[in-house]
Tab-separated table of C-alpha atoms in Angstrom:
chain	number	residue	atom	x	y	z
K	1	UNK	CA	-11.134	15.963	-10.022
K	2	UNK	CA	-12.242	19.391	-8.865
K	3	UNK	CA	-11.740	20.098	-5.193
K	4	UNK	CA	-14.808	21.449	-3.431
K	5	UNK	CA	-13.963	23.722	-0.548
K	6	UNK	CA	-15.781	25.899	1.901
K	7	UNK	CA	-15.713	29.636	1.480
K	8	UNK	CA	-12.428	31.051	2.769
K	9	UNK	CA	-10.889	27.570	3.096
K	10	UNK	CA	-7.529	26.762	1.501
K	11	UNK	CA	-7.853	23.983	-1.077
K	12	UNK	CA	-5.239	21.867	0.754
K	13	UNK	CA	-7.547	21.788	3.786
K	14	UNK	CA	-10.429	20.225	1.871
K	15	UNK	CA	-11.361	16.601	2.541
K	16	UNK	CA	-10.943	15.666	-1.147
K	17	UNK	CA	-7.173	16.150	-0.901
K	18	UNK	CA	-6.968	13.534	1.867
K	19	UNK	CA	-8.966	10.817	0.106
K	20	UNK	CA	-5.704	8.990	-0.430
K	21	UNK	CA	-3.142	9.296	2.344
K	22	UNK	CA	-0.587	7.328	4.304
K	23	UNK	CA	-3.444	5.891	6.357
K	24	UNK	CA	-4.506	3.906	3.271
K	25	UNK	CA	-1.066	2.274	3.084
K	26	UNK	CA	-0.738	1.343	6.748
K	27	UNK	CA	-0.949	-2.368	7.496
K	28	UNK	CA	-1.347	-3.549	3.895
K	29	UNK	CA	0.467	-6.704	2.806
K	30	UNK	CA	3.109	-6.788	0.085
K	31	UNK	CA	0.648	-8.436	-2.314
K	32	UNK	CA	-1.970	-5.765	-1.641
K	33	UNK	CA	0.700	-3.124	-2.257
K	34	UNK	CA	1.588	-4.904	-5.516
K	35	UNK	CA	-1.983	-4.683	-6.809
K	36	UNK	CA	-2.266	-1.073	-5.670
K	37	UNK	CA	0.927	-0.417	-7.635
K	38	UNK	CA	-0.633	-2.109	-10.694
K	39	UNK	CA	-3.742	0.040	-10.287
K	40	UNK	CA	-1.664	3.224	-10.440
K	41	UNK	CA	0.635	1.879	-13.151
K	42	UNK	CA	-1.966	0.744	-15.695
K	43	UNK	CA	-5.369	2.161	-14.635
K	44	UNK	CA	-7.073	-0.764	-16.398
K	45	UNK	CA	-8.538	-2.777	-13.553
K	46	UNK	CA	-7.524	-6.441	-14.006
K	47	UNK	CA	-5.651	-5.840	-17.288
K	48	UNK	CA	-1.970	-5.119	-17.850
K	49	UNK	CA	0.124	-3.930	-20.793
K	50	UNK	CA	3.135	-6.058	-21.727
K	51	UNK	CA	6.222	-3.794	-22.027
K	52	UNK	CA	7.703	-6.053	-24.748
K	53	UNK	CA	4.904	-6.671	-27.249
K	54	UNK	CA	2.373	-4.135	-25.943
K	55	UNK	CA	-0.525	-6.591	-25.646
K	56	UNK	CA	-3.183	-5.436	-23.178
K	57	UNK	CA	-4.789	-8.402	-21.462
K	58	UNK	CA	-5.413	-10.153	-18.166
K	59	UNK	CA	-2.019	-11.823	-18.238
K	60	UNK	CA	-0.956	-14.918	-16.256
K	61	UNK	CA	-0.032	-13.942	-12.715
K	62	UNK	CA	2.738	-15.742	-10.797
K	63	UNK	CA	2.023	-15.072	-7.141
K	64	UNK	CA	5.328	-16.378	-5.732
K	65	UNK	CA	7.442	-14.103	-7.947
K	66	UNK	CA	4.957	-11.208	-8.116
K	67	UNK	CA	5.241	-11.201	-11.900
K	68	UNK	CA	3.068	-11.598	-14.983
K	69	UNK	CA	3.615	-13.820	-18.030
K	70	UNK	CA	2.412	-12.260	-21.256
K	71	UNK	CA	-0.311	-14.216	-23.065
K	72	UNK	CA	1.085	-13.046	-26.408
K	73	UNK	CA	4.895	-13.235	-26.305
K	74	UNK	CA	5.219	-15.246	-23.048
K	75	UNK	CA	7.754	-12.780	-21.659
K	76	UNK	CA	7.753	-12.266	-17.912
K	77	UNK	CA	7.286	-8.731	-16.595
K	78	UNK	CA	6.293	-6.769	-13.521
K	79	UNK	CA	4.759	-3.282	-13.082
K	80	UNK	CA	8.280	-1.850	-12.777
K	81	UNK	CA	9.703	-3.479	-15.937
K	82	UNK	CA	11.117	-0.996	-18.431
K	83	UNK	CA	10.613	1.992	-16.135
K	84	UNK	CA	12.877	4.086	-13.900
K	85	UNK	CA	12.158	1.456	-11.218
K	86	UNK	CA	13.537	-1.350	-13.389
K	87	UNK	CA	15.437	-3.937	-11.313
K	88	UNK	CA	14.280	-2.220	-8.128
K	89	UNK	CA	15.108	-3.811	-4.789
K	90	UNK	CA	12.598	-1.939	-2.631
K	91	UNK	CA	9.363	-3.583	-1.584
K	92	UNK	CA	6.217	-2.330	-3.281
K	93	UNK	CA	4.717	-0.918	-0.092
K	94	UNK	CA	7.902	1.101	0.523
K	95	UNK	CA	7.861	2.496	-3.037
K	96	UNK	CA	4.239	3.581	-2.642
K	97	UNK	CA	5.000	5.197	0.721
K	98	UNK	CA	8.058	6.940	-0.688
K	99	UNK	CA	6.188	8.349	-3.715
K	100	UNK	CA	3.287	9.500	-1.526
K	101	UNK	CA	5.733	11.301	0.765
K	102	UNK	CA	7.332	12.964	-2.260
K	103	UNK	CA	4.091	14.215	-3.823
K	104	UNK	CA	2.560	15.549	-0.596
K	105	UNK	CA	5.549	17.794	0.235
K	106	UNK	CA	4.514	21.242	-0.983
K	107	UNK	CA	8.029	22.686	-1.241
K	108	UNK	CA	10.017	19.482	-1.657
K	109	UNK	CA	11.467	17.107	0.886
K	110	UNK	CA	14.996	16.017	1.741
K	111	UNK	CA	16.023	12.512	0.672
K	112	UNK	CA	17.758	11.982	4.021
K	113	UNK	CA	14.539	12.803	5.888
K	114	UNK	CA	12.547	10.266	3.846
K	115	UNK	CA	15.286	7.631	4.175
K	116	UNK	CA	15.362	7.937	7.961
K	117	UNK	CA	11.570	7.775	8.230
K	118	UNK	CA	11.192	4.684	6.038
K	119	UNK	CA	14.415	2.902	7.031
K	120	UNK	CA	15.889	3.061	3.509
K	121	UNK	CA	19.444	3.774	2.414
K	122	UNK	CA	19.703	7.556	1.686
K	123	UNK	CA	21.559	6.796	-1.570
K	124	UNK	CA	18.541	4.860	-2.851
K	125	UNK	CA	16.152	7.716	-2.080
K	126	UNK	CA	18.394	10.446	-3.541
K	127	UNK	CA	18.789	8.515	-6.817
K	128	UNK	CA	15.048	7.873	-7.047
K	129	UNK	CA	14.305	11.559	-6.512
K	130	UNK	CA	16.881	12.328	-9.204
K	131	UNK	CA	15.032	9.989	-11.568
K	132	UNK	CA	11.777	11.832	-10.840
K	133	UNK	CA	13.418	15.154	-11.774
K	134	UNK	CA	14.745	13.562	-14.956
K	135	UNK	CA	11.175	12.531	-15.847
K	136	UNK	CA	9.919	16.060	-15.273
K	137	UNK	CA	12.533	17.454	-17.681
K	138	UNK	CA	11.916	14.878	-20.422
K	139	UNK	CA	8.117	15.199	-20.180
K	140	UNK	CA	7.820	18.963	-19.741
K	141	UNK	CA	4.991	20.768	-21.512
K	142	UNK	CA	6.837	22.656	-24.284
K	143	UNK	CA	3.824	23.472	-26.427
K	144	UNK	CA	3.743	26.907	-28.085
K	145	UNK	CA	2.633	29.664	-25.688
K	146	UNK	CA	0.269	32.487	-26.564
K	147	UNK	CA	-1.849	34.973	-24.674
K	148	UNK	CA	-0.473	36.483	-21.484
K	149	UNK	CA	3.107	35.468	-20.633
K	150	UNK	CA	5.333	36.428	-17.692
K	151	UNK	CA	9.137	36.166	-17.768
K	152	UNK	CA	11.583	36.780	-14.949
K	153	UNK	CA	15.052	35.741	-13.821
K	154	UNK	CA	16.289	34.758	-10.366
K	155	UNK	CA	19.778	34.009	-9.058
K	156	UNK	CA	20.546	30.639	-7.456
K	157	UNK	CA	23.643	28.636	-6.487
K	158	UNK	CA	26.903	30.271	-5.369
K	159	UNK	CA	25.317	32.118	-2.476
K	160	UNK	CA	27.403	34.626	-0.552
K	161	UNK	CA	28.988	33.279	2.624
K	162	UNK	CA	29.264	35.452	5.699
K	163	UNK	CA	32.884	36.082	6.799
K	164	UNK	CA	34.244	34.485	9.969
K	165	UNK	CA	34.652	37.967	11.412
K	166	UNK	CA	33.823	41.474	10.342
K	167	UNK	CA	36.644	43.637	9.040
K	168	UNK	CA	36.310	47.301	9.880
K	169	UNK	CA	37.960	49.475	7.232
K	170	UNK	CA	38.842	53.069	8.054
K	171	UNK	CA	36.813	55.384	5.741
K	172	UNK	CA	39.988	57.310	4.864
K	173	UNK	CA	41.788	54.083	3.903
K	174	UNK	CA	38.779	52.963	1.854
K	175	UNK	CA	38.704	56.316	-0.012
K	176	UNK	CA	42.421	56.012	-0.776
K	177	UNK	CA	42.002	52.484	-2.134
K	178	UNK	CA	39.132	53.586	-4.406
K	179	UNK	CA	41.183	56.494	-5.672
K	180	UNK	CA	44.148	54.210	-6.449
K	181	UNK	CA	41.870	51.759	-8.235
K	182	UNK	CA	40.520	54.532	-10.447
K	183	UNK	CA	44.018	55.690	-11.347
K	184	UNK	CA	45.549	52.269	-12.030
K	185	UNK	CA	42.431	50.581	-13.433
K	186	UNK	CA	42.907	47.670	-11.039
K	187	UNK	CA	40.287	46.163	-8.762
K	188	UNK	CA	40.911	45.923	-5.031
K	189	UNK	CA	40.872	42.290	-3.916
K	190	UNK	CA	40.286	41.715	-0.200
K	191	UNK	CA	42.970	39.658	1.490
K	192	UNK	CA	40.721	37.987	4.044
K	193	UNK	CA	40.468	34.219	3.478
K	194	UNK	CA	36.678	34.036	3.813
K	195	UNK	CA	36.211	36.931	1.405
K	196	UNK	CA	38.315	35.119	-1.203
K	197	UNK	CA	36.133	32.066	-0.681
K	198	UNK	CA	33.078	34.187	-1.410
K	199	UNK	CA	34.655	35.474	-4.630
K	200	UNK	CA	35.346	31.921	-5.830
K	201	UNK	CA	31.828	30.892	-4.856
K	202	UNK	CA	30.312	33.627	-7.012
K	203	UNK	CA	31.545	31.780	-10.104
K	204	UNK	CA	28.908	29.130	-9.343
K	205	UNK	CA	26.018	31.613	-9.513
K	206	UNK	CA	23.395	30.764	-12.118
K	207	UNK	CA	20.389	32.675	-13.373
K	208	UNK	CA	17.137	30.720	-13.628
K	209	UNK	CA	14.747	32.125	-16.227
K	210	UNK	CA	11.100	31.243	-15.655
K	211	UNK	CA	8.463	31.706	-18.347
K	212	UNK	CA	4.829	31.227	-17.322
K	213	UNK	CA	1.551	31.422	-19.186
K	214	UNK	CA	-1.109	33.048	-17.016
K	215	UNK	CA	-4.890	33.079	-17.207
K	216	UNK	CA	-6.803	35.870	-15.531
K	217	UNK	CA	-8.584	34.605	-12.426
K	218	UNK	CA	-6.865	31.185	-12.555
K	219	UNK	CA	-3.215	32.054	-11.947
K	220	UNK	CA	-0.321	30.416	-13.774
K	221	UNK	CA	-0.575	27.401	-16.024
K	222	UNK	CA	2.198	26.207	-18.333
K	223	UNK	CA	5.626	26.836	-16.771
K	224	UNK	CA	9.170	26.283	-18.067
K	225	UNK	CA	12.595	27.137	-16.644
K	226	UNK	CA	16.037	27.619	-18.185
K	227	UNK	CA	19.413	28.044	-16.488
K	228	UNK	CA	21.966	30.553	-17.822
K	229	UNK	CA	25.076	32.298	-16.568
K	230	UNK	CA	23.718	35.816	-17.058
K	231	UNK	CA	20.529	37.724	-17.750
K	232	UNK	CA	21.450	38.561	-21.337
K	233	UNK	CA	19.498	39.347	-24.507
K	234	UNK	CA	20.775	36.341	-26.553
K	235	UNK	CA	19.542	33.904	-23.889
K	236	UNK	CA	16.106	35.548	-23.774
K	237	UNK	CA	15.874	35.463	-27.582
K	238	UNK	CA	16.575	31.701	-27.639
K	239	UNK	CA	13.729	31.055	-25.206
K	240	UNK	CA	11.073	33.461	-26.448
K	241	UNK	CA	11.576	32.885	-30.192
K	242	UNK	CA	11.209	29.120	-29.656
K	243	UNK	CA	8.236	29.127	-27.281
K	244	UNK	CA	6.098	32.286	-27.602
K	245	UNK	CA	3.795	33.165	-30.501
K	246	UNK	CA	4.212	36.588	-32.124
K	247	UNK	CA	1.751	39.176	-30.862
K	248	UNK	CA	1.439	37.665	-27.376
K	249	UNK	CA	1.469	39.919	-24.319
K	250	UNK	CA	4.721	39.518	-22.388
K	251	UNK	CA	5.154	41.074	-18.951
K	252	UNK	CA	8.677	41.562	-17.566
K	253	UNK	CA	10.654	43.834	-15.280
K	254	UNK	CA	12.829	46.734	-16.482
K	255	UNK	CA	15.977	44.642	-17.191
K	256	UNK	CA	17.704	45.719	-20.466
K	257	UNK	CA	17.695	42.182	-21.901
K	258	UNK	CA	13.908	42.407	-22.459
K	259	UNK	CA	13.950	45.688	-24.413
K	260	UNK	CA	13.859	44.024	-27.869
K	261	UNK	CA	10.526	42.321	-27.102
K	262	UNK	CA	8.590	45.495	-27.979
K	263	UNK	CA	9.375	44.992	-31.682
K	264	UNK	CA	7.582	41.627	-31.954
K	265	UNK	CA	5.304	41.339	-28.907
K	266	UNK	CA	2.948	43.407	-26.819
K	267	UNK	CA	5.597	44.091	-24.171
K	268	UNK	CA	4.482	45.396	-20.767
K	269	UNK	CA	7.054	46.475	-18.171
K	270	UNK	CA	6.859	46.959	-14.423
K	271	UNK	CA	9.643	49.100	-12.912
K	272	UNK	CA	10.492	47.257	-9.711
K	273	UNK	CA	12.677	50.067	-8.406
K	274	UNK	CA	9.466	52.128	-8.097
K	275	UNK	CA	6.530	49.707	-7.983
K	276	UNK	CA	5.376	46.101	-7.689
K	277	UNK	CA	2.468	46.600	-10.080
K	278	UNK	CA	2.278	49.203	-12.838
K	279	UNK	CA	-0.466	51.827	-12.891
K	280	UNK	CA	-2.190	49.803	-15.648
K	281	UNK	CA	-2.101	46.668	-13.484
K	282	UNK	CA	0.767	44.864	-15.228
K	283	UNK	CA	3.039	42.703	-13.071
K	284	UNK	CA	5.012	39.457	-13.021
K	285	UNK	CA	3.710	38.144	-9.730
K	286	UNK	CA	3.203	34.594	-11.012
K	287	UNK	CA	6.846	34.374	-12.115
K	288	UNK	CA	7.960	35.711	-8.750
K	289	UNK	CA	5.690	33.293	-6.898
K	290	UNK	CA	7.554	30.436	-8.595
K	291	UNK	CA	10.874	31.807	-7.312
K	292	UNK	CA	9.358	32.161	-3.855
K	293	UNK	CA	8.587	28.425	-3.759
K	294	UNK	CA	11.975	27.517	-5.231
K	295	UNK	CA	13.846	29.666	-2.685
K	296	UNK	CA	11.874	28.062	0.144
K	297	UNK	CA	13.097	24.731	-1.185
K	298	UNK	CA	16.713	25.938	-1.130
K	299	UNK	CA	16.471	27.522	2.316
K	300	UNK	CA	14.398	24.873	4.083
K	301	UNK	CA	15.055	21.591	2.255
K	302	UNK	CA	18.227	21.346	0.173
K	303	UNK	CA	20.220	24.090	1.995
K	304	UNK	CA	22.066	24.776	-1.236
K	305	UNK	CA	22.085	23.991	-4.931
K	306	UNK	CA	24.884	23.047	-7.313
K	307	UNK	CA	24.999	24.373	-10.887
K	308	UNK	CA	25.179	20.810	-12.285
K	309	UNK	CA	21.691	19.951	-11.050
K	310	UNK	CA	20.128	23.417	-10.870
K	311	UNK	CA	17.933	22.638	-13.902
K	312	UNK	CA	16.794	19.373	-12.330
K	313	UNK	CA	15.668	21.027	-9.105
K	314	UNK	CA	13.931	23.822	-10.999
K	315	UNK	CA	11.829	21.279	-12.919
K	316	UNK	CA	10.843	19.557	-9.700
K	317	UNK	CA	9.393	22.900	-8.604
K	318	UNK	CA	7.762	23.305	-12.032
K	319	UNK	CA	5.979	19.994	-11.500
K	320	UNK	CA	4.920	20.965	-7.977
K	321	UNK	CA	3.457	24.199	-9.359
K	322	UNK	CA	1.541	22.317	-12.049
K	323	UNK	CA	-0.091	19.854	-9.612
K	324	UNK	CA	-0.523	22.273	-6.704
K	325	UNK	CA	-4.334	22.133	-6.926
K	326	UNK	CA	-4.658	18.363	-7.402
K	327	UNK	CA	-5.528	15.746	-4.802
K	328	UNK	CA	-2.959	13.329	-3.364
K	329	UNK	CA	-4.297	10.503	-5.516
K	330	UNK	CA	-4.165	12.631	-8.679
K	331	UNK	CA	-0.561	13.572	-7.910
K	332	UNK	CA	0.310	9.903	-7.399
K	333	UNK	CA	-1.400	9.017	-10.667
K	334	UNK	CA	0.508	11.760	-12.486
K	335	UNK	CA	3.831	10.382	-11.185
K	336	UNK	CA	2.940	6.834	-12.261
K	337	UNK	CA	1.836	8.043	-15.699
K	338	UNK	CA	5.219	9.689	-16.165
K	339	UNK	CA	6.988	6.562	-14.874
K	340	UNK	CA	5.201	4.475	-17.492
K	341	UNK	CA	6.117	6.864	-20.331
K	342	UNK	CA	9.753	7.512	-19.483
K	343	UNK	CA	11.460	4.127	-19.655
K	344	UNK	CA	14.714	3.382	-17.837
K	345	UNK	CA	16.740	6.289	-16.481
K	346	UNK	CA	19.302	7.983	-18.716
K	347	UNK	CA	21.254	9.995	-16.123
K	348	UNK	CA	20.803	8.152	-12.823
K	349	UNK	CA	21.091	4.465	-13.653
K	350	UNK	CA	24.355	3.347	-12.022
K	351	UNK	CA	24.915	6.745	-10.406
K	352	UNK	CA	26.709	5.378	-7.335
K	353	UNK	CA	28.847	3.172	-9.592
K	354	UNK	CA	30.268	6.290	-11.253
K	355	UNK	CA	27.892	6.728	-14.217
K	356	UNK	CA	27.100	10.391	-13.574
K	357	UNK	CA	25.926	13.064	-15.975
K	358	UNK	CA	28.475	15.492	-14.544
K	359	UNK	CA	27.508	18.507	-16.671
K	360	UNK	CA	25.056	21.366	-16.532
K	361	UNK	CA	22.009	21.489	-18.782
K	362	UNK	CA	22.095	24.675	-20.848
K	363	UNK	CA	19.220	26.180	-22.823
K	364	UNK	CA	20.482	24.495	-26.004
K	365	UNK	CA	20.758	21.158	-24.163
K	366	UNK	CA	17.114	21.311	-23.075
K	367	UNK	CA	15.880	22.123	-26.574
K	368	UNK	CA	18.043	19.278	-27.890
K	369	UNK	CA	16.495	16.831	-25.406
K	370	UNK	CA	12.946	17.867	-26.308
K	371	UNK	CA	13.691	17.649	-30.032
K	372	UNK	CA	15.135	14.158	-29.552
K	373	UNK	CA	12.057	12.840	-27.738
K	374	UNK	CA	9.721	14.618	-30.154
K	375	UNK	CA	7.922	17.041	-27.862
C-alpha cells in the first residue's frame, strides 16, 4: 500500500500509517482477538490452512477451546500451532498488542518497557523478541545484488567505560614511559583498576559490516549485516564474492580492506578524513544511516550489546529499515507472514530452562544457515 502524504509531510505523519493502531485493539473480546489473529495469520477470510496435512478449508471451529479440527486429517490446531508461538500461554489480545507495540517502535523497544505496560513477565517478552530476531535472520533477503552497492563497517559491543576518576600524568613522566617502551619493545599498561576493566572490555568489540543495495531517488533497499572481529580483507571477500555480481558499482570508504575491489568491480571511494561526499558525488550515506539507527537503539533502548547476540540485534534493525515506509497493518502482516513460514524456534525454545545458543554467529555461520534453509 502506497502512503499518500502532503507536500513536506513525513510519511509517518500520514493518516494511512494509523489505519491500524492500538485503538483498534482496545475493548475487543478474546474471541474477537482470536479471529483478528486468524485474519493476520492466514489472510484467507473464513478459511484456514492445517499445519499437519496442509488442507485449506473452512475447518470445524471449537469455540470453547479456540481451536480448529481439520476436515481432512481431523487433527486439532490453532493459529499458533507449529509457529514460534507454539504452546503459547499469552492471550490472543495480548499477543496482538505486543506485536503492534514491537512493529511501531522506529528504533526498537525494550522488553522490560513492554512487559510493564502490558502486565506480562519480562522473560516472556524478551524471549518472544528473540524469536522475532531469529525469524529475521532465517528469512533474510540474500538474493544476488547488482547495480549500486554500499559497504561500511561500524564498531559495536565492548564500549569504552569512563574511569572512576581522572588520572593526571606529568608530561615529563609520560615522555619517559614512551621512551622506555620504544627501547624495551613493551607496552605500558595502566595500573588503574577502571582502566584495566576497559582493556578487558575491548576484547568484546565487534565490527558490524553492512552491505546495502541503493536505488537513486529511492534510498536503500536490500540490506544485510555480518559481524566480524576486525575490518579485514578476508572477511570482505567472503561477503562480496558470495553476494555481489561482478561489474557492480561498490562505494566504500578509504579502509585498506576494500582496495582489492577495484580488480573485479567498479569501486568508488570516499575519503572520510577529507570529505563526506566525493567530488563526483560518491558516498556511503545509506550504509551510515543504518548505523545511525542501530546506534540509537544501543544508546536509547538496549543500553549495550553483547557479542553473542550482536547479529540478532543487527537483523532486527535490518527488518526495521526494510519496512520503514510501510503502514502499521502492513508491518503486522509482514511479521505474521514470517511467523507462518518459520516454524518453531530453534534458538529460543526453552531459553529460561537452559537451552541457550550461547555462541556468536560468524559470517560462515550465517551462510551455513541460509544454505540449510535453501535461500
